[in-house]
PDB file of C-alpha atoms and ligand atoms in Angstrom:
ATOM      1  CA  MET D   1     -89.067 -15.499  -9.864  1.00  0.00           C
ATOM      2  CA  THR D   2     -92.261 -15.110 -11.358  1.00  0.00           C
ATOM      3  CA  PRO D   3     -93.050 -13.797 -14.869  1.00  0.00           C
ATOM      4  CA  GLU D   4     -94.780 -10.723 -13.465  1.00  0.00           C
ATOM      5  CA  ALA D   5     -91.642  -9.773 -11.660  1.00  0.00           C
ATOM      6  CA  LYS D   6     -89.253 -10.457 -14.602  1.00  0.00           C
ATOM      7  CA  PRO D   7     -88.878  -6.716 -15.383  1.00  0.00           C
ATOM      8  CA  PHE D   8     -87.987  -6.175 -11.739  1.00  0.00           C
ATOM      9  CA  TRP D   9     -85.192  -8.579 -11.716  1.00  0.00           C
ATOM     10  CA  ASP D  10     -83.911  -7.440 -15.207  1.00  0.00           C
ATOM     11  CA  GLY D  11     -83.725  -3.920 -14.136  1.00  0.00           C
ATOM     12  CA  LEU D  12     -81.814  -4.729 -10.820  1.00  0.00           C
ATOM     13  CA  ARG D  13     -79.006  -6.465 -13.078  1.00  0.00           C
ATOM     14  CA  GLU D  14     -78.884  -3.185 -14.898  1.00  0.00           C
ATOM     15  CA  GLY D  15     -78.575  -1.163 -11.786  1.00  0.00           C
ATOM     16  CA  LYS D  16     -82.286   0.138 -11.810  1.00  0.00           C
ATOM     17  CA  LEU D  17     -84.898  -0.214  -9.042  1.00  0.00           C
ATOM     18  CA  ARG D  18     -88.238  -0.546 -11.259  1.00  0.00           C
ATOM     19  CA  LEU D  19     -91.602  -0.701  -9.607  1.00  0.00           C
ATOM     20  CA  PRO D  20     -94.852  -1.538 -11.211  1.00  0.00           C
ATOM     21  CA  ARG D  21     -97.369   0.950 -11.769  1.00  0.00           C
ATOM     22  CA  CYS D  22    -100.919   0.826 -12.697  1.00  0.00           C
ATOM     23  CA  GLY D  23    -101.674   2.230 -16.135  1.00  0.00           C
ATOM     24  CA  ALA D  24    -105.441   3.007 -15.058  1.00  0.00           C
ATOM     25  CA  CYS D  25    -105.291   4.551 -11.589  1.00  0.00           C
ATOM     26  CA  GLY D  26    -101.676   5.225 -11.346  1.00  0.00           C
ATOM     27  CA  HIS D  27    -101.005   3.269  -8.200  1.00  0.00           C
ATOM     28  CA  VAL D  28     -97.298   2.597  -7.488  1.00  0.00           C
ATOM     29  CA  PHE D  29     -97.082  -0.807  -5.630  1.00  0.00           C
ATOM     30  CA  PHE D  30     -94.504  -3.688  -4.679  1.00  0.00           C
ATOM     31  CA  TYR D  31     -94.385  -6.714  -5.030  1.00  0.00           C
ATOM     32  CA  PRO D  32     -94.832  -7.108  -8.589  1.00  0.00           C
ATOM     33  CA  ARG D  33     -98.562  -8.568  -9.339  1.00  0.00           C
ATOM     34  CA  ILE D  34    -100.473  -9.343 -12.517  1.00  0.00           C
ATOM     35  CA  LEU D  35    -103.517  -7.243 -11.298  1.00  0.00           C
ATOM     36  CA  CYS D  36    -103.182  -3.532  -9.705  1.00  0.00           C
ATOM     37  CA  PRO D  37    -104.081  -4.176  -5.938  1.00  0.00           C
ATOM     38  CA  LYS D  38    -105.992  -1.106  -6.005  1.00  0.00           C
ATOM     39  CA  CYS D  39    -108.291  -1.295  -9.015  1.00  0.00           C
ATOM     40  CA  GLN D  40    -107.707  -4.785 -10.062  1.00  0.00           C
ATOM     41  CA  THR D  41    -106.902  -3.790 -13.726  1.00  0.00           C
ATOM     42  CA  ARG D  42    -104.148  -5.532 -15.837  1.00  0.00           C
ATOM     43  CA  ASP D  43    -102.686  -2.503 -17.395  1.00  0.00           C
ATOM     44  CA  ILE D  44     -99.455  -2.629 -15.432  1.00  0.00           C
ATOM     45  CA  GLY D  45     -96.292  -0.710 -16.498  1.00  0.00           C
ATOM     46  CA  TRP D  46     -93.004   0.001 -14.930  1.00  0.00           C
ATOM     47  CA  ILE D  47     -91.243   3.151 -13.506  1.00  0.00           C
ATOM     48  CA  ASP D  48     -87.630   3.597 -12.552  1.00  0.00           C
ATOM     49  CA  ALA D  49     -87.911   4.637  -9.074  1.00  0.00           C
ATOM     50  CA  SER D  50     -85.492   6.993  -7.366  1.00  0.00           C
ATOM     51  CA  GLY D  51     -83.758   4.581  -5.132  1.00  0.00           C
ATOM     52  CA  LYS D  52     -84.450   6.693  -2.197  1.00  0.00           C
ATOM     53  CA  GLY D  53     -86.693   6.250   0.714  1.00  0.00           C
ATOM     54  CA  LYS D  54     -86.611   6.034   4.677  1.00  0.00           C
ATOM     55  CA  LEU D  55     -86.267   3.490   7.175  1.00  0.00           C
ATOM     56  CA  HIS D  56     -89.861   2.155   8.256  1.00  0.00           C
ATOM     57  CA  ALA D  57     -88.950  -0.540  10.678  1.00  0.00           C
ATOM     58  CA  PHE D  58     -85.904  -2.546  11.246  1.00  0.00           C
ATOM     59  CA  GLU D  59     -84.928  -5.630  13.403  1.00  0.00           C
ATOM     60  CA  ILE D  60     -81.202  -6.811  14.174  1.00  0.00           C
ATOM     61  CA  SER D  61     -80.821 -10.354  13.307  1.00  0.00           C
ATOM     62  CA  TYR D  62     -78.155 -12.832  14.882  1.00  0.00           C
ATOM     63  CA  GLN D  63     -79.070 -15.635  13.194  1.00  0.00           C
ATOM     64  CA  THR D  64     -78.790 -16.696   9.322  1.00  0.00           C
ATOM     65  CA  PHE D  65     -81.994 -18.425   8.277  1.00  0.00           C
ATOM     66  CA  ASN D  66     -80.904 -18.818   4.843  1.00  0.00           C
ATOM     67  CA  ARG D  67     -77.642 -20.643   3.891  1.00  0.00           C
ATOM     68  CA  ALA D  68     -77.491 -19.019   0.579  1.00  0.00           C
ATOM     69  CA  TRP D  69     -77.491 -15.687   2.231  1.00  0.00           C
ATOM     70  CA  LYS D  70     -74.005 -14.280   2.144  1.00  0.00           C
ATOM     71  CA  ILE D  71     -74.101 -11.490   4.786  1.00  0.00           C
ATOM     72  CA  PRO D  72     -72.775 -12.896   8.097  1.00  0.00           C
ATOM     73  CA  PRO D  73     -74.947 -12.085  11.264  1.00  0.00           C
ATOM     74  CA  PRO D  74     -75.797  -9.806  12.986  1.00  0.00           C
ATOM     75  CA  TYR D  75     -77.317  -8.033  10.077  1.00  0.00           C
ATOM     76  CA  VAL D  76     -80.193  -5.706   9.796  1.00  0.00           C
ATOM     77  CA  LEU D  77     -83.511  -6.618   8.405  1.00  0.00           C
ATOM     78  CA  ALA D  78     -85.299  -3.600   7.117  1.00  0.00           C
ATOM     79  CA  MET D  79     -88.637  -2.382   5.951  1.00  0.00           C
ATOM     80  CA  ILE D  80     -88.143   0.256   3.685  1.00  0.00           C
ATOM     81  CA  GLU D  81     -90.399   2.744   2.687  1.00  0.00           C
ATOM     82  CA  LEU D  82     -89.810   3.989  -0.781  1.00  0.00           C
ATOM     83  CA  ALA D  83     -90.046   7.749  -1.881  1.00  0.00           C
ATOM     84  CA  GLU D  84     -92.630   6.333  -4.544  1.00  0.00           C
ATOM     85  CA  GLY D  85     -94.756   4.978  -1.744  1.00  0.00           C
ATOM     86  CA  PRO D  86     -94.507   0.956  -1.700  1.00  0.00           C
ATOM     87  CA  ARG D  87     -92.472  -0.646   1.265  1.00  0.00           C
ATOM     88  CA  MET D  88     -90.036  -3.191   0.441  1.00  0.00           C
ATOM     89  CA  MET D  89     -88.376  -5.632   2.819  1.00  0.00           C
ATOM     90  CA  SER D  90     -84.644  -5.411   2.461  1.00  0.00           C
ATOM     91  CA  ASN D  91     -81.419  -5.373   4.472  1.00  0.00           C
ATOM     92  CA  LEU D  92     -79.534  -2.388   5.673  1.00  0.00           C
ATOM     93  CA  ILE D  93     -75.731  -2.390   5.153  1.00  0.00           C
ATOM     94  CA  ASN D  94     -73.017  -0.263   5.407  1.00  0.00           C
ATOM     95  CA  VAL D  95     -74.036   0.369   9.120  1.00  0.00           C
ATOM     96  CA  ALA D  96     -73.150  -0.960  12.579  1.00  0.00           C
ATOM     97  CA  PRO D  97     -75.812  -3.389  13.362  1.00  0.00           C
ATOM     98  CA  ASP D  98     -76.615  -1.537  16.479  1.00  0.00           C
ATOM     99  CA  PRO D  99     -79.919  -0.049  17.766  1.00  0.00           C
ATOM    100  CA  LYS D 100     -77.873   3.248  18.450  1.00  0.00           C
ATOM    101  CA  SER D 101     -76.712   3.876  15.064  1.00  0.00           C
ATOM    102  CA  ILE D 102     -80.124   3.096  13.261  1.00  0.00           C
ATOM    103  CA  ARG D 103     -83.317   4.888  13.580  1.00  0.00           C
ATOM    104  CA  CYS D 104     -86.749   4.696  12.170  1.00  0.00           C
ATOM    105  CA  ASP D 105     -87.355   7.384   9.660  1.00  0.00           C
ATOM    106  CA  MET D 106     -83.633   7.941   8.640  1.00  0.00           C
ATOM    107  CA  PRO D 107     -82.997   8.233   4.955  1.00  0.00           C
ATOM    108  CA  VAL D 108     -81.746   5.496   3.006  1.00  0.00           C
ATOM    109  CA  GLU D 109     -80.709   4.830  -0.581  1.00  0.00           C
ATOM    110  CA  VAL D 110     -80.542   1.570  -2.666  1.00  0.00           C
ATOM    111  CA  VAL D 111     -77.409  -0.228  -3.227  1.00  0.00           C
ATOM    112  CA  PHE D 112     -77.267  -2.719  -6.005  1.00  0.00           C
ATOM    113  CA  THR D 113     -75.854  -5.772  -4.724  1.00  0.00           C
ATOM    114  CA  LYS D 114     -74.751  -8.718  -7.037  1.00  0.00           C
ATOM    115  CA  VAL D 115     -75.000 -12.186  -5.371  1.00  0.00           C
ATOM    116  CA  SER D 116     -75.069 -14.161  -8.730  1.00  0.00           C
ATOM    117  CA  ASP D 117     -75.079 -13.609 -12.489  1.00  0.00           C
ATOM    118  CA  ASP D 118     -78.739 -13.951 -12.403  1.00  0.00           C
ATOM    119  CA  VAL D 119     -79.504 -12.218  -9.208  1.00  0.00           C
ATOM    120  CA  THR D 120     -78.816  -8.655  -7.958  1.00  0.00           C
ATOM    121  CA  LEU D 121     -80.452  -7.723  -4.631  1.00  0.00           C
ATOM    122  CA  PRO D 122     -81.463  -3.988  -3.912  1.00  0.00           C
ATOM    123  CA  LEU D 123     -80.249  -3.513  -0.411  1.00  0.00           C
ATOM    124  CA  PHE D 124     -80.188  -0.259   1.431  1.00  0.00           C
ATOM    125  CA  GLN D 125     -77.890   1.978   2.964  1.00  0.00           C
ATOM    126  CA  PRO D 126     -77.941   5.118   5.212  1.00  0.00           C
ATOM    127  CA  GLU D 127     -77.984   8.001   2.633  1.00  0.00           C
ATOM    128  CA  GLY D 128     -74.455   9.031   2.016  1.00  0.00           C
ATOM    129  CA  ALA D 129     -72.677   6.172   3.598  1.00  0.00           C
ATOM    130  CA  ARG D 130     -69.998   4.133   2.008  1.00  0.00           C
TER     131      ARG D 130
HETATM  132 ZN1  LIG S 201    -104.777   0.570 -10.470  1.00  0.00          ZN
END
């Protein structure tokens, strides 16, 4: 975890998905950086994102590449395109890990998933799933 990403992780613990936004040009981006990737200024603020987006791309994974990871395979690696614009790598949960149940551009929403006292991850599920 880097200092510039601290508001992001703090927000997740509070159940908020925060995204960095450039105060100079208004560009919303992810991951958190010290400089705006568009205009290179350091005037970075934060917005509370809606937590909504759509599935841009996905891959069903049958291997656990990280032992710390608590979701048993198979699971769905997902590239989420947030309503605010940025894309975020995550996991799609609460859905069968089956290409028949998952399609690109399906609407998704964030699920705040606590993995330790310090870390809450923003995972995603099909909108309205439970
Ligand atoms: Zn900018």
